[in-house]
C-alpha atoms as a printed R data frame, in Angstrom:
    type eleno elety resid chain resno       x       y       z
1   ATOM     1    CA   MET     A     1 -20.726 -48.801   9.797
2   ATOM     2    CA   THR     A     2 -17.617 -46.666  10.403
3   ATOM     3    CA   ASP     A     3 -17.713 -43.000  11.263
4   ATOM     4    CA   THR     A     4 -16.421 -40.662   8.600
5   ATOM     5    CA   PRO     A     5 -13.673 -38.465  10.027
6   ATOM     6    CA   HIS     A     6 -14.001 -34.762   9.458
7   ATOM     7    CA   ASP     A     7 -12.120 -31.609  10.370
8   ATOM     8    CA   GLU     A     8 -15.065 -29.273  10.778
9   ATOM     9    CA   ALA     A     9 -14.319 -26.432  13.194
10  ATOM    10    CA   HIS     A    10 -16.669 -25.878  16.082
11  ATOM    11    CA   GLY     A    11 -17.274 -23.240  18.715
12  ATOM    12    CA   GLY     A    12 -14.283 -21.123  19.589
13  ATOM    13    CA   ALA     A    13 -12.122 -22.548  16.814
14  ATOM    14    CA   LEU     A    14 -14.650 -21.493  14.175
15  ATOM    15    CA   GLY     A    15 -15.068 -18.072  15.773
16  ATOM    16    CA   ALA     A    16 -11.306 -17.541  15.879
17  ATOM    17    CA   ARG     A    17 -10.971 -18.606  12.245
18  ATOM    18    CA   LEU     A    18 -13.694 -16.202  11.153
19  ATOM    19    CA   ASN     A    19 -12.080 -13.378  13.116
20  ATOM    20    CA   TRP     A    20  -8.753 -13.986  11.407
21  ATOM    21    CA   LEU     A    21 -10.389 -14.100   7.979
22  ATOM    22    CA   ARG     A    22 -12.336 -10.931   8.662
23  ATOM    23    CA   ALA     A    23  -9.176  -9.160   9.869
24  ATOM    24    CA   ALA     A    24  -7.326 -10.279   6.738
25  ATOM    25    CA   VAL     A    25 -10.081  -8.997   4.457
26  ATOM    26    CA   LEU     A    26 -10.250  -5.657   6.265
27  ATOM    27    CA   GLY     A    27  -6.455  -5.330   6.258
28  ATOM    28    CA   ALA     A    28  -6.308  -5.941   2.520
29  ATOM    29    CA   ASN     A    29  -9.153  -3.476   2.033
30  ATOM    30    CA   ASP     A    30  -7.258  -0.814   3.996
31  ATOM    31    CA   GLY     A    31  -4.192  -1.451   1.868
32  ATOM    32    CA   VAL     A    32  -6.168  -1.012  -1.336
33  ATOM    33    CA   VAL     A    33  -7.958   2.188  -0.296
34  ATOM    34    CA   SER     A    34  -5.113   4.020   1.440
35  ATOM    35    CA   THR     A    35  -2.512   3.268  -1.223
36  ATOM    36    CA   ALA     A    36  -4.948   3.992  -4.054
37  ATOM    37    CA   GLY     A    37  -5.827   7.333  -2.507
38  ATOM    38    CA   LEU     A    38  -2.148   8.195  -2.162
39  ATOM    39    CA   VAL     A    39  -1.001   7.264  -5.671
40  ATOM    40    CA   VAL     A    40  -4.079   8.707  -7.362
41  ATOM    41    CA   GLY     A    41  -3.503  11.958  -5.490
42  ATOM    42    CA   VAL     A    42   0.096  12.075  -6.675
43  ATOM    43    CA   ALA     A    43  -1.073  11.195 -10.196
44  ATOM    44    CA   GLY     A    44  -3.271  14.287 -10.113
45  ATOM    45    CA   ALA     A    45  -0.160  16.408  -9.634
46  ATOM    46    CA   THR     A    46   2.399  14.609 -11.811
47  ATOM    47    CA   ASP     A    47   2.788  11.770 -14.281
48  ATOM    48    CA   SER     A    48   6.345  10.986 -13.157
49  ATOM    49    CA   ARG     A    49   6.699   7.227 -12.719
50  ATOM    50    CA   ALA     A    50   9.502   7.770 -10.195
51  ATOM    51    CA   ALA     A    51   7.310  10.035  -8.050
52  ATOM    52    CA   LEU     A    52   4.414   7.598  -8.224
53  ATOM    53    CA   LEU     A    53   6.619   4.639  -7.305
54  ATOM    54    CA   THR     A    54   8.228   6.515  -4.427
55  ATOM    55    CA   ALA     A    55   4.879   7.631  -3.033
56  ATOM    56    CA   GLY     A    56   3.320   4.202  -3.456
57  ATOM    57    CA   LEU     A    57   6.191   2.267  -1.869
58  ATOM    58    CA   THR     A    58   6.430   4.726   0.999
59  ATOM    59    CA   GLY     A    59   2.711   4.467   1.633
60  ATOM    60    CA   LEU     A    60   2.819   0.677   1.436
61  ATOM    61    CA   LEU     A    61   5.655   0.389   3.953
62  ATOM    62    CA   ALA     A    62   4.248   2.999   6.312
63  ATOM    63    CA   GLY     A    63   0.766   1.519   6.211
64  ATOM    64    CA   SER     A    64   1.831  -2.101   6.631
65  ATOM    65    CA   MET     A    65   4.167  -1.279   9.514
66  ATOM    66    CA   SER     A    66   1.507   0.827  11.178
67  ATOM    67    CA   MET     A    67  -1.061  -1.953  10.832
68  ATOM    68    CA   ALA     A    68   1.365  -4.541  12.192
69  ATOM    69    CA   ALA     A    69   2.406  -2.383  15.138
70  ATOM    70    CA   GLY     A    70  -1.179  -1.508  16.017
71  ATOM    71    CA   GLU     A    71  -2.282  -5.123  15.840
72  ATOM    72    CA   TYR     A    72   0.689  -6.246  17.936
73  ATOM    73    CA   VAL     A    73  -0.112  -3.744  20.683
74  ATOM    74    CA   SER     A    74  -3.825  -4.544  20.624
75  ATOM    75    CA   VAL     A    75  -3.428  -8.322  20.723
76  ATOM    76    CA   SER     A    76  -0.656  -8.101  23.332
77  ATOM    77    CA   THR     A    77  -3.088  -6.258  25.583
78  ATOM    78    CA   GLN     A    78  -5.715  -8.929  24.946
79  ATOM    79    CA   ARG     A    79  -3.204 -11.694  25.746
80  ATOM    80    CA   ASP     A    80  -2.158  -9.949  28.963
81  ATOM    81    CA   SER     A    81  -5.814  -9.725  30.005
82  ATOM    82    CA   GLU     A    82  -6.364 -13.411  29.255
83  ATOM    83    CA   LYS     A    83  -3.298 -14.430  31.253
84  ATOM    84    CA   ALA     A    84  -4.368 -12.238  34.180
85  ATOM    85    CA   ALA     A    85  -7.857 -13.763  34.174
86  ATOM    86    CA   LEU     A    86  -6.380 -17.271  34.139
87  ATOM    87    CA   ALA     A    87  -4.088 -16.372  37.049
88  ATOM    88    CA   VAL     A    88  -7.077 -15.179  39.091
89  ATOM    89    CA   GLU     A    89  -8.997 -18.332  38.245
90  ATOM    90    CA   ARG     A    90  -6.005 -20.511  39.182
91  ATOM    91    CA   ARG     A    91  -5.766 -18.792  42.586
92  ATOM    92    CA   GLU     A    92  -9.493 -19.115  43.252
93  ATOM    93    CA   LEU     A    93  -9.402 -22.822  42.425
94  ATOM    94    CA   ARG     A    94  -6.540 -23.273  44.849
95  ATOM    95    CA   GLU     A    95  -8.047 -21.242  47.693
96  ATOM    96    CA   GLN     A    96 -11.783 -22.033  47.377
97  ATOM    97    CA   PRO     A    97 -12.333 -25.196  45.335
98  ATOM    98    CA   GLU     A    98 -15.841 -25.888  46.650
99  ATOM    99    CA   GLU     A    99 -17.109 -22.429  45.780
100 ATOM   100    CA   GLU     A   100 -15.614 -22.759  42.319
101 ATOM   101    CA   LEU     A   101 -17.299 -26.135  41.853
102 ATOM   102    CA   GLU     A   102 -20.643 -24.562  42.784
103 ATOM   103    CA   GLU     A   103 -19.967 -21.712  40.383
104 ATOM   104    CA   LEU     A   104 -19.200 -24.099  37.523
105 ATOM   105    CA   THR     A   105 -22.369 -26.064  38.306
106 ATOM   106    CA   GLY     A   106 -24.408 -22.868  38.172
107 ATOM   107    CA   LEU     A   107 -22.897 -21.887  34.837
108 ATOM   108    CA   LEU     A   108 -23.784 -25.276  33.366
109 ATOM   109    CA   VAL     A   109 -27.326 -24.998  34.725
110 ATOM   110    CA   ALA     A   110 -27.587 -21.583  33.067
111 ATOM   111    CA   ARG     A   111 -26.662 -23.283  29.794
112 ATOM   112    CA   GLY     A   112 -29.639 -25.605  30.017
113 ATOM   113    CA   LEU     A   113 -28.510 -28.638  32.041
114 ATOM   114    CA   SER     A   114 -30.527 -29.915  34.966
115 ATOM   115    CA   GLN     A   115 -29.065 -29.396  38.430
116 ATOM   116    CA   ALA     A   116 -28.125 -33.064  38.832
117 ATOM   117    CA   VAL     A   117 -26.550 -33.395  35.390
118 ATOM   118    CA   ALA     A   118 -24.770 -30.060  35.766
119 ATOM   119    CA   ARG     A   119 -23.333 -31.116  39.113
120 ATOM   120    CA   GLU     A   120 -22.068 -34.407  37.740
121 ATOM   121    CA   ALA     A   121 -20.600 -32.708  34.668
122 ATOM   122    CA   ALA     A   122 -18.916 -30.042  36.823
123 ATOM   123    CA   GLU     A   123 -17.355 -32.698  39.033
124 ATOM   124    CA   GLN     A   124 -16.050 -34.657  36.066
125 ATOM   125    CA   LEU     A   125 -14.688 -31.552  34.359
126 ATOM   126    CA   THR     A   126 -13.045 -30.408  37.580
127 ATOM   127    CA   GLU     A   127 -11.463 -33.798  38.138
128 ATOM   128    CA   ARG     A   128 -10.097 -33.859  34.593
129 ATOM   129    CA   ASP     A   129  -8.804 -30.270  34.400
130 ATOM   130    CA   ALA     A   130 -10.405 -27.668  36.649
131 ATOM   131    CA   LEU     A   131  -8.610 -24.654  35.195
132 ATOM   132    CA   ARG     A   132  -9.440 -25.579  31.615
133 ATOM   133    CA   ALA     A   133 -13.099 -26.148  32.522
134 ATOM   134    CA   HIS     A   134 -13.468 -22.758  34.211
135 ATOM   135    CA   ALA     A   135 -11.452 -21.001  31.500
136 ATOM   136    CA   ARG     A   136 -13.738 -22.278  28.769
137 ATOM   137    CA   VAL     A   137 -17.112 -22.171  30.516
138 ATOM   138    CA   GLU     A   138 -16.670 -19.105  32.711
139 ATOM   139    CA   LEU     A   139 -14.162 -16.966  30.814
140 ATOM   140    CA   GLY     A   140 -14.593 -18.157  27.223
141 ATOM   141    CA   ILE     A   141 -10.826 -18.697  26.950
142 ATOM   142    CA   ASP     A   142  -8.937 -21.700  25.647
143 ATOM   143    CA   PRO     A   143  -5.693 -21.850  27.702
144 ATOM   144    CA   ASP     A   144  -3.949 -23.562  24.779
145 ATOM   145    CA   GLU     A   145  -5.055 -20.950  22.229
146 ATOM   146    CA   LEU     A   146  -4.254 -17.575  23.771
147 ATOM   147    CA   ALA     A   147  -4.106 -14.639  21.381
148 ATOM   148    CA   ASN     A   148  -0.714 -14.451  19.659
149 ATOM   149    CA   PRO     A   149   0.413 -10.865  18.961
150 ATOM   150    CA   TRP     A   150   3.157 -11.927  16.548
151 ATOM   151    CA   HIS     A   151   0.736 -13.910  14.424
152 ATOM   152    CA   ALA     A   152  -1.690 -10.983  14.403
153 ATOM   153    CA   ALA     A   153   1.031  -8.493  13.464
154 ATOM   154    CA   GLY     A   154   2.332 -10.707  10.669
155 ATOM   155    CA   ALA     A   155  -1.146 -11.326   9.273
156 ATOM   156    CA   SER     A   156  -1.960  -7.606   9.281
157 ATOM   157    CA   PHE     A   157   1.351  -6.726   7.631
158 ATOM   158    CA   LEU     A   158   0.837  -9.319   4.912
159 ATOM   159    CA   ALA     A   159  -2.824  -8.470   4.275
160 ATOM   160    CA   PHE     A   160  -2.143  -4.741   3.985
161 ATOM   161    CA   THR     A   161   0.855  -5.345   1.706
162 ATOM   162    CA   VAL     A   162  -1.113  -7.600  -0.632
163 ATOM   163    CA   GLY     A   163  -3.917  -5.062  -0.850
164 ATOM   164    CA   ALA     A   164  -1.536  -2.144  -1.407
165 ATOM   165    CA   LEU     A   165   0.365  -3.870  -4.214
166 ATOM   166    CA   LEU     A   166  -2.674  -3.726  -6.517
167 ATOM   167    CA   PRO     A   167  -2.969   0.070  -6.884
168 ATOM   168    CA   LEU     A   168   0.812   0.453  -6.735
169 ATOM   169    CA   LEU     A   169   1.429  -1.861  -9.695
170 ATOM   170    CA   ALA     A   170  -1.570  -0.507 -11.586
171 ATOM   171    CA   ILE     A   171  -0.255   3.058 -11.365
172 ATOM   172    CA   VAL     A   172   3.407   2.443 -12.241
173 ATOM   173    CA   LEU     A   173   3.437  -0.358 -14.812
174 ATOM   174    CA   PRO     A   174   1.113   0.846 -17.642
175 ATOM   175    CA   PRO     A   175   1.861   3.728 -20.008
176 ATOM   176    CA   SER     A   176   0.977   7.159 -18.660
177 ATOM   177    CA   TRP     A   177  -2.331   7.498 -20.545
178 ATOM   178    CA   LEU     A   178  -3.619   4.220 -19.094
179 ATOM   179    CA   ARG     A   179  -2.433   4.562 -15.493
180 ATOM   180    CA   LEU     A   180  -5.320   6.408 -13.917
181 ATOM   181    CA   PRO     A   181  -8.275   4.563 -15.522
182 ATOM   182    CA   LEU     A   182  -6.632   1.176 -14.978
183 ATOM   183    CA   THR     A   183  -5.901   1.988 -11.332
184 ATOM   184    CA   VAL     A   184  -9.440   3.193 -10.674
185 ATOM   185    CA   LEU     A   185 -11.043   0.174 -12.345
186 ATOM   186    CA   SER     A   186  -8.775  -2.350 -10.613
187 ATOM   187    CA   VAL     A   187  -9.304  -0.718  -7.224
188 ATOM   188    CA   LEU     A   188 -13.079  -0.659  -7.623
189 ATOM   189    CA   ALA     A   189 -13.023  -4.320  -8.668
190 ATOM   190    CA   ALA     A   190 -10.914  -5.228  -5.629
191 ATOM   191    CA   LEU     A   191 -13.229  -3.273  -3.317
192 ATOM   192    CA   THR     A   192 -16.213  -5.075  -4.797
193 ATOM   193    CA   LEU     A   193 -14.550  -8.390  -3.989
194 ATOM   194    CA   THR     A   194 -13.541  -7.463  -0.428
195 ATOM   195    CA   GLY     A   195 -16.961  -5.976   0.266
196 ATOM   196    CA   TRP     A   196 -18.674  -9.127  -0.937
197 ATOM   197    CA   TRP     A   197 -16.334 -11.369   1.035
198 ATOM   198    CA   SER     A   198 -16.659  -9.383   4.271
199 ATOM   199    CA   ALA     A   199 -20.452  -9.587   3.977
200 ATOM   200    CA   ARG     A   200 -20.220 -13.317   3.338
201 ATOM   201    CA   LEU     A   201 -18.085 -13.812   6.450
202 ATOM   202    CA   GLY     A   202 -20.652 -11.923   8.500
203 ATOM   203    CA   ALA     A   203 -23.617 -13.730   6.909
204 ATOM   204    CA   ALA     A   204 -24.986 -10.370   5.741
205 ATOM   205    CA   SER     A   205 -26.438  -9.184   2.448
206 ATOM   206    CA   PRO     A   206 -23.546  -8.395   0.077
207 ATOM   207    CA   GLY     A   207 -25.257  -5.522  -1.739
208 ATOM   208    CA   PRO     A   208 -24.990  -2.830   0.971
209 ATOM   209    CA   ALA     A   209 -21.465  -3.928   1.935
210 ATOM   210    CA   VAL     A   210 -20.263  -3.721  -1.672
211 ATOM   211    CA   LEU     A   211 -21.896  -0.316  -2.173
212 ATOM   212    CA   ARG     A   212 -20.310   1.062   1.006
213 ATOM   213    CA   ASN     A   213 -16.920  -0.319   0.085
214 ATOM   214    CA   VAL     A   214 -16.936   0.851  -3.503
215 ATOM   215    CA   GLY     A   215 -18.494   4.212  -2.640
216 ATOM   216    CA   GLY     A   216 -15.943   4.913   0.087
217 ATOM   217    CA   GLY     A   217 -13.014   3.956  -2.134
218 ATOM   218    CA   ALA     A   218 -14.303   5.993  -5.071
219 ATOM   219    CA   LEU     A   219 -14.800   9.027  -2.825
220 ATOM   220    CA   ALA     A   220 -11.288   8.683  -1.388
221 ATOM   221    CA   MET     A   221  -9.736   8.549  -4.860
222 ATOM   222    CA   ALA     A   222 -11.835  11.461  -6.108
223 ATOM   223    CA   VAL     A   223 -10.877  13.664  -3.160
224 ATOM   224    CA   THR     A   224  -7.153  12.886  -3.336
225 ATOM   225    CA   TYR     A   225  -7.063  13.250  -7.116
226 ATOM   226    CA   GLY     A   226  -8.789  16.596  -6.845
227 ATOM   227    CA   ALA     A   227  -6.350  17.758  -4.173
228 ATOM   228    CA   GLY     A   228  -3.383  16.556  -6.230
229 ATOM   229    CA   SER     A   229  -4.662  18.283  -9.346
230 ATOM   230    CA   VAL     A   230  -5.089  21.584  -7.505
231 ATOM   231    CA   LEU     A   231  -1.649  21.379  -5.935
232 ATOM   232    CA   GLY     A   232  -0.081  20.435  -9.265
233 ATOM   233    CA   ALA     A   233  -1.813  23.316 -11.026
234 ATOM   234    CA   VAL     A   234  -0.489  25.899  -8.557
235 ATOM   235    CA   GLY     A   235   2.989  24.407  -8.701
236 ATOM   236    CA   VAL     A   236   3.197  23.096  -5.142
């Protein structure tokens, strides 16, 4: 009998994949809510397609750039911390190899191996690649898969942009009488989807997540529309 090959992700790879998916869902959700709030607020003050398009595009660009910059800074800090931890581990392995071998053995024992098996495993792992063994077991870091700030920034930019395009197109493409109801309905549908998907990624019940998502988005649009209507009525 031959083994069936498979590409199932395990351990850190699965966790990293879920983190990226969750970040993408949340980025798209931010794009939907923030842009919807902006264009609906402007729609409360004016029905000018040019004003709506200008506000929506400006909000899309500002939001996506802000998300990308924030993610780049955050992940760069994480990468710097990972590299610093690996440098410390590399120095300790060079200066006190026996102590590090004992430490690795203890970590494997703490994970459920017997002392003898843990010692043998630690020796084999150390002989094969000591830094990789300590990075994974002690630090929870894969030296070949350090956080990439450019990937994170690009993913955040793209996710926010995709989310923001929905309310932007919904508010500028239809005739004036259909703009607001179509935008509200499409945004609420998108928030239902992102709420459900975020709950699915976290293995949680989708009901509360969807209600929070839809309720928050509806409140944001109601507040901005009300503010826009007041400002439009007083001629601001």
